[in-house]
Short mmCIF file of C-alpha atoms in Angstrom, two decimals:
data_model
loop_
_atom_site.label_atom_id
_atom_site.label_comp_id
_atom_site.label_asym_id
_atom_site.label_seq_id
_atom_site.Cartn_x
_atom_site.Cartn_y
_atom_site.Cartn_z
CA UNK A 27 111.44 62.81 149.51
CA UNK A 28 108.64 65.37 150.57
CA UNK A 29 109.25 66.60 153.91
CA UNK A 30 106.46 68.17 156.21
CA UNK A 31 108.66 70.71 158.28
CA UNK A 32 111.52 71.82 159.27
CA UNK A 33 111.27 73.71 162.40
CA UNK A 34 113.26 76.60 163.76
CA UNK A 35 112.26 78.97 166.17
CA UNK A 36 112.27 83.11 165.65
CA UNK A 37 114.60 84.71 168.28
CA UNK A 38 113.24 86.74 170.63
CA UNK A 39 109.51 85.18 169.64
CA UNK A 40 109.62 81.60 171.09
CA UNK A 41 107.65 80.75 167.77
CA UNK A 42 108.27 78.01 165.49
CA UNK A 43 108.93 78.49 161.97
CA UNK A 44 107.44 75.26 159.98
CA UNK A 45 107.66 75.54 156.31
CA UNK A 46 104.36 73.94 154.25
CA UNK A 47 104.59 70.52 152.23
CA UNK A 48 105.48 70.71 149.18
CA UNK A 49 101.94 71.20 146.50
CA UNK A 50 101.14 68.70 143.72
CA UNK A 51 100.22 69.79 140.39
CA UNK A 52 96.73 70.23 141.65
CA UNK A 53 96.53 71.96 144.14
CA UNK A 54 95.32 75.58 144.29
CA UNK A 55 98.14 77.37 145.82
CA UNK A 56 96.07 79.03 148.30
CA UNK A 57 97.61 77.29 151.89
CA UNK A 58 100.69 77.81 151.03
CA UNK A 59 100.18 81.83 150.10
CA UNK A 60 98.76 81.57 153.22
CA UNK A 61 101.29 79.77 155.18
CA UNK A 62 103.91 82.28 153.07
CA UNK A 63 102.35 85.39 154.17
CA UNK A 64 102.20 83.94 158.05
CA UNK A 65 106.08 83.55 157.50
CA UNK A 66 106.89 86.66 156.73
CA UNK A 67 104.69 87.96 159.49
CA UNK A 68 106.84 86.26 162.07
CA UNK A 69 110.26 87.45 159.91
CA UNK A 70 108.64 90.99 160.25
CA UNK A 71 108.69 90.76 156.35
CA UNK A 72 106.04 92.64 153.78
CA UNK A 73 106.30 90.95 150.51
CA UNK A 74 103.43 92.27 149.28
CA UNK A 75 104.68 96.01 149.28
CA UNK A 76 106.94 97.63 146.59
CA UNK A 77 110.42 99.21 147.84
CA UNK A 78 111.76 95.95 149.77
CA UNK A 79 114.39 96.86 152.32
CA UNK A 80 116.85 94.39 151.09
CA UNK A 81 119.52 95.00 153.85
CA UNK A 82 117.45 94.50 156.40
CA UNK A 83 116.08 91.10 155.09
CA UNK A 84 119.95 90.54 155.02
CA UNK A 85 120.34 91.56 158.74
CA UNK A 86 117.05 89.35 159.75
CA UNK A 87 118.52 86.42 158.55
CA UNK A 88 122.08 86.43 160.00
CA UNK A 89 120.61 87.26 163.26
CA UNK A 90 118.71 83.85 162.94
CA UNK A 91 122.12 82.11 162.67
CA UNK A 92 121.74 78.84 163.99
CA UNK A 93 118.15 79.61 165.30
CA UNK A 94 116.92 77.97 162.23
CA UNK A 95 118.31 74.83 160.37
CA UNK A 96 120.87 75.33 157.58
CA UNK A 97 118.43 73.90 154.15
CA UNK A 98 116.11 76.59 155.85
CA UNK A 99 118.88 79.38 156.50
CA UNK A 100 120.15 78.36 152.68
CA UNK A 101 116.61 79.40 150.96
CA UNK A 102 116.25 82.30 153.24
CA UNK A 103 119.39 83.64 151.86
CA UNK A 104 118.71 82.66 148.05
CA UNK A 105 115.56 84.78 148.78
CA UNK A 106 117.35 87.21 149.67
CA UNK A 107 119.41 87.85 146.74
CA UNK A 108 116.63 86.74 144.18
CA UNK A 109 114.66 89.68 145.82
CA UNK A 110 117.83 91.93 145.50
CA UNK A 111 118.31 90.90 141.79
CA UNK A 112 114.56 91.00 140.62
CA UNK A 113 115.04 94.85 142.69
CA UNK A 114 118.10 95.94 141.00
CA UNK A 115 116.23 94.78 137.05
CA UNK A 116 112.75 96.65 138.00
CA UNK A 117 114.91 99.73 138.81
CA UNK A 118 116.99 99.38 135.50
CA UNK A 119 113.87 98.64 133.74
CA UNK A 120 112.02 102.03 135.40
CA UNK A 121 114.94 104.09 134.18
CA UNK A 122 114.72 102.90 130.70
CA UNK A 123 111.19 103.62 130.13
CA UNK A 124 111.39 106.98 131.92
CA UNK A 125 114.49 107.66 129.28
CA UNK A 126 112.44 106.34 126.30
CA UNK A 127 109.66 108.49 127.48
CA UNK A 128 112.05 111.35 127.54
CA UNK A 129 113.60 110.78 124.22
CA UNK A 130 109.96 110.26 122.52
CA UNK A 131 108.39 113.28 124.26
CA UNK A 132 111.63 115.31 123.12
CA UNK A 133 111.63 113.50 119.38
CA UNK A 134 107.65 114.62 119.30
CA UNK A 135 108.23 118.35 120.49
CA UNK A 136 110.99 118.90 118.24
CA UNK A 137 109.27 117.76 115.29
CA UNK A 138 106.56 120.22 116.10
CA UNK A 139 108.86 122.61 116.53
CA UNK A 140 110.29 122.06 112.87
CA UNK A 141 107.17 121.83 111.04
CA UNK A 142 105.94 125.10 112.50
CA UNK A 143 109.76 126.76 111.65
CA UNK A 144 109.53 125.35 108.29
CA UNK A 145 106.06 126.72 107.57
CA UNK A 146 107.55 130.39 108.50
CA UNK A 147 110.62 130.38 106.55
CA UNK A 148 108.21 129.24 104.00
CA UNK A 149 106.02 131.97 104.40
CA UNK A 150 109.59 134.58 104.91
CA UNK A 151 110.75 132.77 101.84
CA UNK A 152 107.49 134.06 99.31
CA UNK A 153 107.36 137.57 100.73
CA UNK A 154 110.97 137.78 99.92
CA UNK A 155 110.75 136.60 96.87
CA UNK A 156 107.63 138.32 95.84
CA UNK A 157 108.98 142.05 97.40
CA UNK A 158 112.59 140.91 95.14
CA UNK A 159 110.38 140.32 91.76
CA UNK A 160 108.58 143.28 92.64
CA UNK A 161 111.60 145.62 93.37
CA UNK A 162 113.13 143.71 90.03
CA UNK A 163 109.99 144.20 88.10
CA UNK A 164 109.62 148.03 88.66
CA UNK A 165 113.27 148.75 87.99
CA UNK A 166 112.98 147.48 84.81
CA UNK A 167 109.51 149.24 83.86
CA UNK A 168 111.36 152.50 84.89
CA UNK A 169 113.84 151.92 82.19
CA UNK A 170 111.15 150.42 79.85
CA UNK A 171 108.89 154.05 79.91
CA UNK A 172 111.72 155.45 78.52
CA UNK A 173 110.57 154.16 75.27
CA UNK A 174 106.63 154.50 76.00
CA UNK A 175 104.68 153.64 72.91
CA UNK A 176 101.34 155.61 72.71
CA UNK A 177 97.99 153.54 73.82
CA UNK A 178 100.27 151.06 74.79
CA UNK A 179 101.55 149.40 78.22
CA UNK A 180 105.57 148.66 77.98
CA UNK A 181 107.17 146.23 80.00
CA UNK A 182 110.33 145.10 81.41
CA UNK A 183 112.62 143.12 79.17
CA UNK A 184 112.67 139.24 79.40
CA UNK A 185 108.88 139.96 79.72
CA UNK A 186 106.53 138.47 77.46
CA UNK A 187 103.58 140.82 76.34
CA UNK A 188 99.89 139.21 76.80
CA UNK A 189 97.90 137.41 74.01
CA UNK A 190 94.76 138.46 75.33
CA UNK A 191 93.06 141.14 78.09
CA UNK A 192 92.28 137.48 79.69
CA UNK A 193 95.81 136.53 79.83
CA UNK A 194 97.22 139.84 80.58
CA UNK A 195 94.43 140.35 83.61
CA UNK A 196 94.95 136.62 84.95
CA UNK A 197 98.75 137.39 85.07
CA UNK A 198 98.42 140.70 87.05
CA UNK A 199 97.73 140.77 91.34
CA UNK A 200 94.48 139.23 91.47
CA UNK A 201 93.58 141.59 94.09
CA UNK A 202 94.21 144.87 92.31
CA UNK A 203 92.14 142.91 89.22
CA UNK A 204 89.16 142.23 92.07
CA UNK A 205 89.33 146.24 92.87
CA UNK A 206 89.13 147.24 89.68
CA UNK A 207 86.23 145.14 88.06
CA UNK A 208 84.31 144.40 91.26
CA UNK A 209 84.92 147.13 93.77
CA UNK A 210 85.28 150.30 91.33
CA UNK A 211 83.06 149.09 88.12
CA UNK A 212 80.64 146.48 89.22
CA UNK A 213 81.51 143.86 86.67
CA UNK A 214 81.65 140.76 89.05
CA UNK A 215 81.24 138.18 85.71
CA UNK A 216 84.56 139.44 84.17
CA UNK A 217 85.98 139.25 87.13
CA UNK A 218 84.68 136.00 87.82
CA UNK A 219 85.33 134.66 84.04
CA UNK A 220 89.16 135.59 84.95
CA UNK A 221 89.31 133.59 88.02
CA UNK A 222 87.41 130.56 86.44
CA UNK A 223 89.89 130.65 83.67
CA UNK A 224 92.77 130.63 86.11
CA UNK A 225 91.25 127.19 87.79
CA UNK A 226 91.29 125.11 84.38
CA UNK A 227 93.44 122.35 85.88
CA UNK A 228 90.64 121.75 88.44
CA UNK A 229 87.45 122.05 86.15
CA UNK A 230 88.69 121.82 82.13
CA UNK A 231 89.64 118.53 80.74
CA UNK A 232 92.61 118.05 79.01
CA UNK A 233 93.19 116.58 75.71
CA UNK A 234 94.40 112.95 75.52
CA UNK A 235 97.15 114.43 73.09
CA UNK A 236 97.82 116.84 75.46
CA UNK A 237 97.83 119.74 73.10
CA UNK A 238 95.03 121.87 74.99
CA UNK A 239 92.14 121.74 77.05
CA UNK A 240 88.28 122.59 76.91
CA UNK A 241 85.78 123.44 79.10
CA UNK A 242 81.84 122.64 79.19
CA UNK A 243 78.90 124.84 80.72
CA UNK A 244 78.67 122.05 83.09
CA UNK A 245 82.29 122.46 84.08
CA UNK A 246 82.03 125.76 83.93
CA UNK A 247 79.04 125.99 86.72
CA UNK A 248 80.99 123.13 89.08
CA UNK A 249 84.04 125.92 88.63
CA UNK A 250 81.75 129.06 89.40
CA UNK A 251 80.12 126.40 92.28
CA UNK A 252 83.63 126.19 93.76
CA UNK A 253 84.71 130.07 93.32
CA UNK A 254 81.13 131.51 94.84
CA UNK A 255 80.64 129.28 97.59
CA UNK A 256 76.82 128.39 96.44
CA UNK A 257 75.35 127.05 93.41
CA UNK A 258 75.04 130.05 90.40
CA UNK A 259 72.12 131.03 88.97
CA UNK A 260 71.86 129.99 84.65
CA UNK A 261 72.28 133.65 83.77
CA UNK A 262 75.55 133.79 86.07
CA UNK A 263 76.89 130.69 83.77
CA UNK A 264 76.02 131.89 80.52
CA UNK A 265 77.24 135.80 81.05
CA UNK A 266 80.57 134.35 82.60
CA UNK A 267 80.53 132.13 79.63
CA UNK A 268 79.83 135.16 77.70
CA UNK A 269 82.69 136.96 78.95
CA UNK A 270 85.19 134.40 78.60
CA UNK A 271 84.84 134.90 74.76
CA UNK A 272 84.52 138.21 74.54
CA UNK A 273 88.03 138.46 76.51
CA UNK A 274 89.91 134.99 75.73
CA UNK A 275 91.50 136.12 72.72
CA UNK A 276 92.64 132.27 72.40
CA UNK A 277 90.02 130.58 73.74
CA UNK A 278 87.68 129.45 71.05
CA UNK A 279 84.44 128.37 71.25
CA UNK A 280 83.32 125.14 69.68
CA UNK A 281 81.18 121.90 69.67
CA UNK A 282 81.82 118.35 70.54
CA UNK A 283 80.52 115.20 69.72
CA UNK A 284 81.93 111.90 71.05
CA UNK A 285 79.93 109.07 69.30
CA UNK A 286 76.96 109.34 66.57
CA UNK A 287 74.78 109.12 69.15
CA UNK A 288 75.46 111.38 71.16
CA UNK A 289 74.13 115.06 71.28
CA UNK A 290 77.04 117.90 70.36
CA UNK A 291 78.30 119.82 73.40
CA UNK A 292 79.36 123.48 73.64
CA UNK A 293 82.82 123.76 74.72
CA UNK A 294 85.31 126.51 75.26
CA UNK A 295 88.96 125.56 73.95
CA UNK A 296 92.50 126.77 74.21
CA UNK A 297 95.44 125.65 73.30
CA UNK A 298 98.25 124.57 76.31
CA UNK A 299 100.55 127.08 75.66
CA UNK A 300 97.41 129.81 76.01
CA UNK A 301 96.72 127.99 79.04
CA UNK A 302 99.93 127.84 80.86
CA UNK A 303 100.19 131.79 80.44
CA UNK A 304 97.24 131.92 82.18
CA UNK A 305 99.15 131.07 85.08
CA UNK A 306 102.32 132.40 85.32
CA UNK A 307 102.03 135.62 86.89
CA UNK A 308 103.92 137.69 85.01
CA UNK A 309 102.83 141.09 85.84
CA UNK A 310 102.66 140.23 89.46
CA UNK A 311 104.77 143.81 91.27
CA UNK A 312 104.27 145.65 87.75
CA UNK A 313 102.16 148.78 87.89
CA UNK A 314 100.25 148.28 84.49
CA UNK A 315 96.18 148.32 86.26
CA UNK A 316 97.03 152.04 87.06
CA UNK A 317 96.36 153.17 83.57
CA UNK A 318 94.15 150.66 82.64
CA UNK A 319 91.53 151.56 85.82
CA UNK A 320 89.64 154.62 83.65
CA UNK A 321 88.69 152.12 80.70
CA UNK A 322 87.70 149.03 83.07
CA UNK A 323 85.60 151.33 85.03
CA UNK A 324 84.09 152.75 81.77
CA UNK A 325 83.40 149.04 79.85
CA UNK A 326 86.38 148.71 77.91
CA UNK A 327 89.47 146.32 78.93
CA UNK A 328 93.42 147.43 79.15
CA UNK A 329 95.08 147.05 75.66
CA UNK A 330 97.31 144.11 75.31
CA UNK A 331 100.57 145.31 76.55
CA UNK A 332 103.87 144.50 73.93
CA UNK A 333 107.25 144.31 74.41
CA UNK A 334 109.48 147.34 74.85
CA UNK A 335 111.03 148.60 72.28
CA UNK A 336 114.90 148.13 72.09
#
């Protein structure tokens, strides 16, 4: 049975607590927020601020005692220890988030931390290993001028020797190669037929049998595109093109012709084993440009360099 009020008075206050009727489904809530906020004026209560003082709200009501009727005492205290409990989970639930924050921001920092560690023990790990072929590589050529052949280059054992001056310049330190043709002789389109040849698996295509691959003037000016930065002039394509011949040993020039219809295209061929030499760097820490600088300078190219003898 609804009941309108249950009155108890405040101590101290002469005022008399009346609790509100209880709402239908209908109404709006709004008295009784009302009537709930003028309660806990009297009770010296703030229930809309955070940080509730939960032993005092404890003290407040046993001082009521019998000042107030027991079903009103009875809600007081369940209240009480609702507000305690709902306290007690919004501090546990604080304490988790700030500790999943923690272990997220730490997670996060320490996977920066390992990317940028791996990336230098990367970078440690190629100087080492290029200084160690290096040291390896010059040992060996030491023991391998023992037996010099005349108008010849020797190198180390285990070695191979170069097919072509495209395959022994594309398997040297492409920045002694850059001195030599474009700082000291002025012959930027060998230079630049060397480094297009290098870049065949991003500009040739390769047979469906696998068994080579072959390059057009059209692929050959997207390459050049790609190595100069800017768009290269016809000439640029068809000396480059020029040069590639004249120092591909292997690569062969050719014609091909898909369907009846079509028109035959100009291609430049090599075989896969020509083209994986190309880049295997295999002179890389070998000294063989610094005999070879007189006759690049002059027009000619380095003689293909052979095996030592045994």
């Amino acid at each position: 049975m609804p009941w309108s009020a249950l009155p108890g008075s405040i101590p101290g206050t002469g005022t008399v607590v009346t609790m509100p009727r209880n709402t239908t489904p209908d109404d709006s809530g709004t008295d009784s927020t009302a009537t709930d906020h003028a309660l806990a004026d009297e009770l010296g209560m703030d229930i809309g601020g955070d940080g509730t003082d939960i032993d005092a709200l404890q003290s407040l009501v046993s001082d009521l005692g019998d000042e107030v009727p027991p079903p009103v005492s009875s809600v007081l205290e369940l209240l009480v220890g609702t507000i305690d409990d709902l306290q007690k989970r919004v501090d546990d639930l604080e304490d988790e988030v700030e500790q999943t924050h923690d272990v997220a921001t730490t997670a996060v920092g320490n996977a920066a931390t390992n990317d940028q560690r791996l990336d230098e023990l990367e970078t440690q790990q190629e100087a080492t290993h290029d200084v160690a072929k290096s040291a390896i590589a010059k040992a060996q050529q030491l023991e391998a001028d023992s037996d010099h052949q005349e108008d010849a280059e020797q190198l180390p054992e285990d070695i191979e020797p170069s097919s072509s001056p495209l395959d022994f310049f594309a398997n040297c330190r492409q920045s002694k190669v850059k001195t030599m043709f474009v700082e000291r002789s002025n012959r930027q389109n060998t230079y630049r037929a060397i480094t297009v040849a290098k870049r065949w698996p991003e500009f040739a295509t390769t047979r469906t049998d696998g068994s080579g691959v072959f390059m057009t003037k059209a692929d050959l000016q997207t390459a050049l595109t790609a190595e100069l930065g800017k768009e290269p002039h016809r000439q640029t394509v068809k000396r480059v093109w020029e040069k590639l011949v004249e120092i591909g040993g292997d690569i062969v020039e050719k014609t091909r012709q898909v369907g009846r219809d079509q028109t035959q295209t100009e291609i430049l061929a090599m075989d896969m084993a020509t083209a994986d030499g190309l880049l295997e760097k295999r002179y890389v820490g070998l000294d063989l440009l610094e005999n070879s600088d007189h006759k690049a300078a002059t027009g000619g190219v380095t003689p293909v360099v052979v095996e030592s003898s045994t």
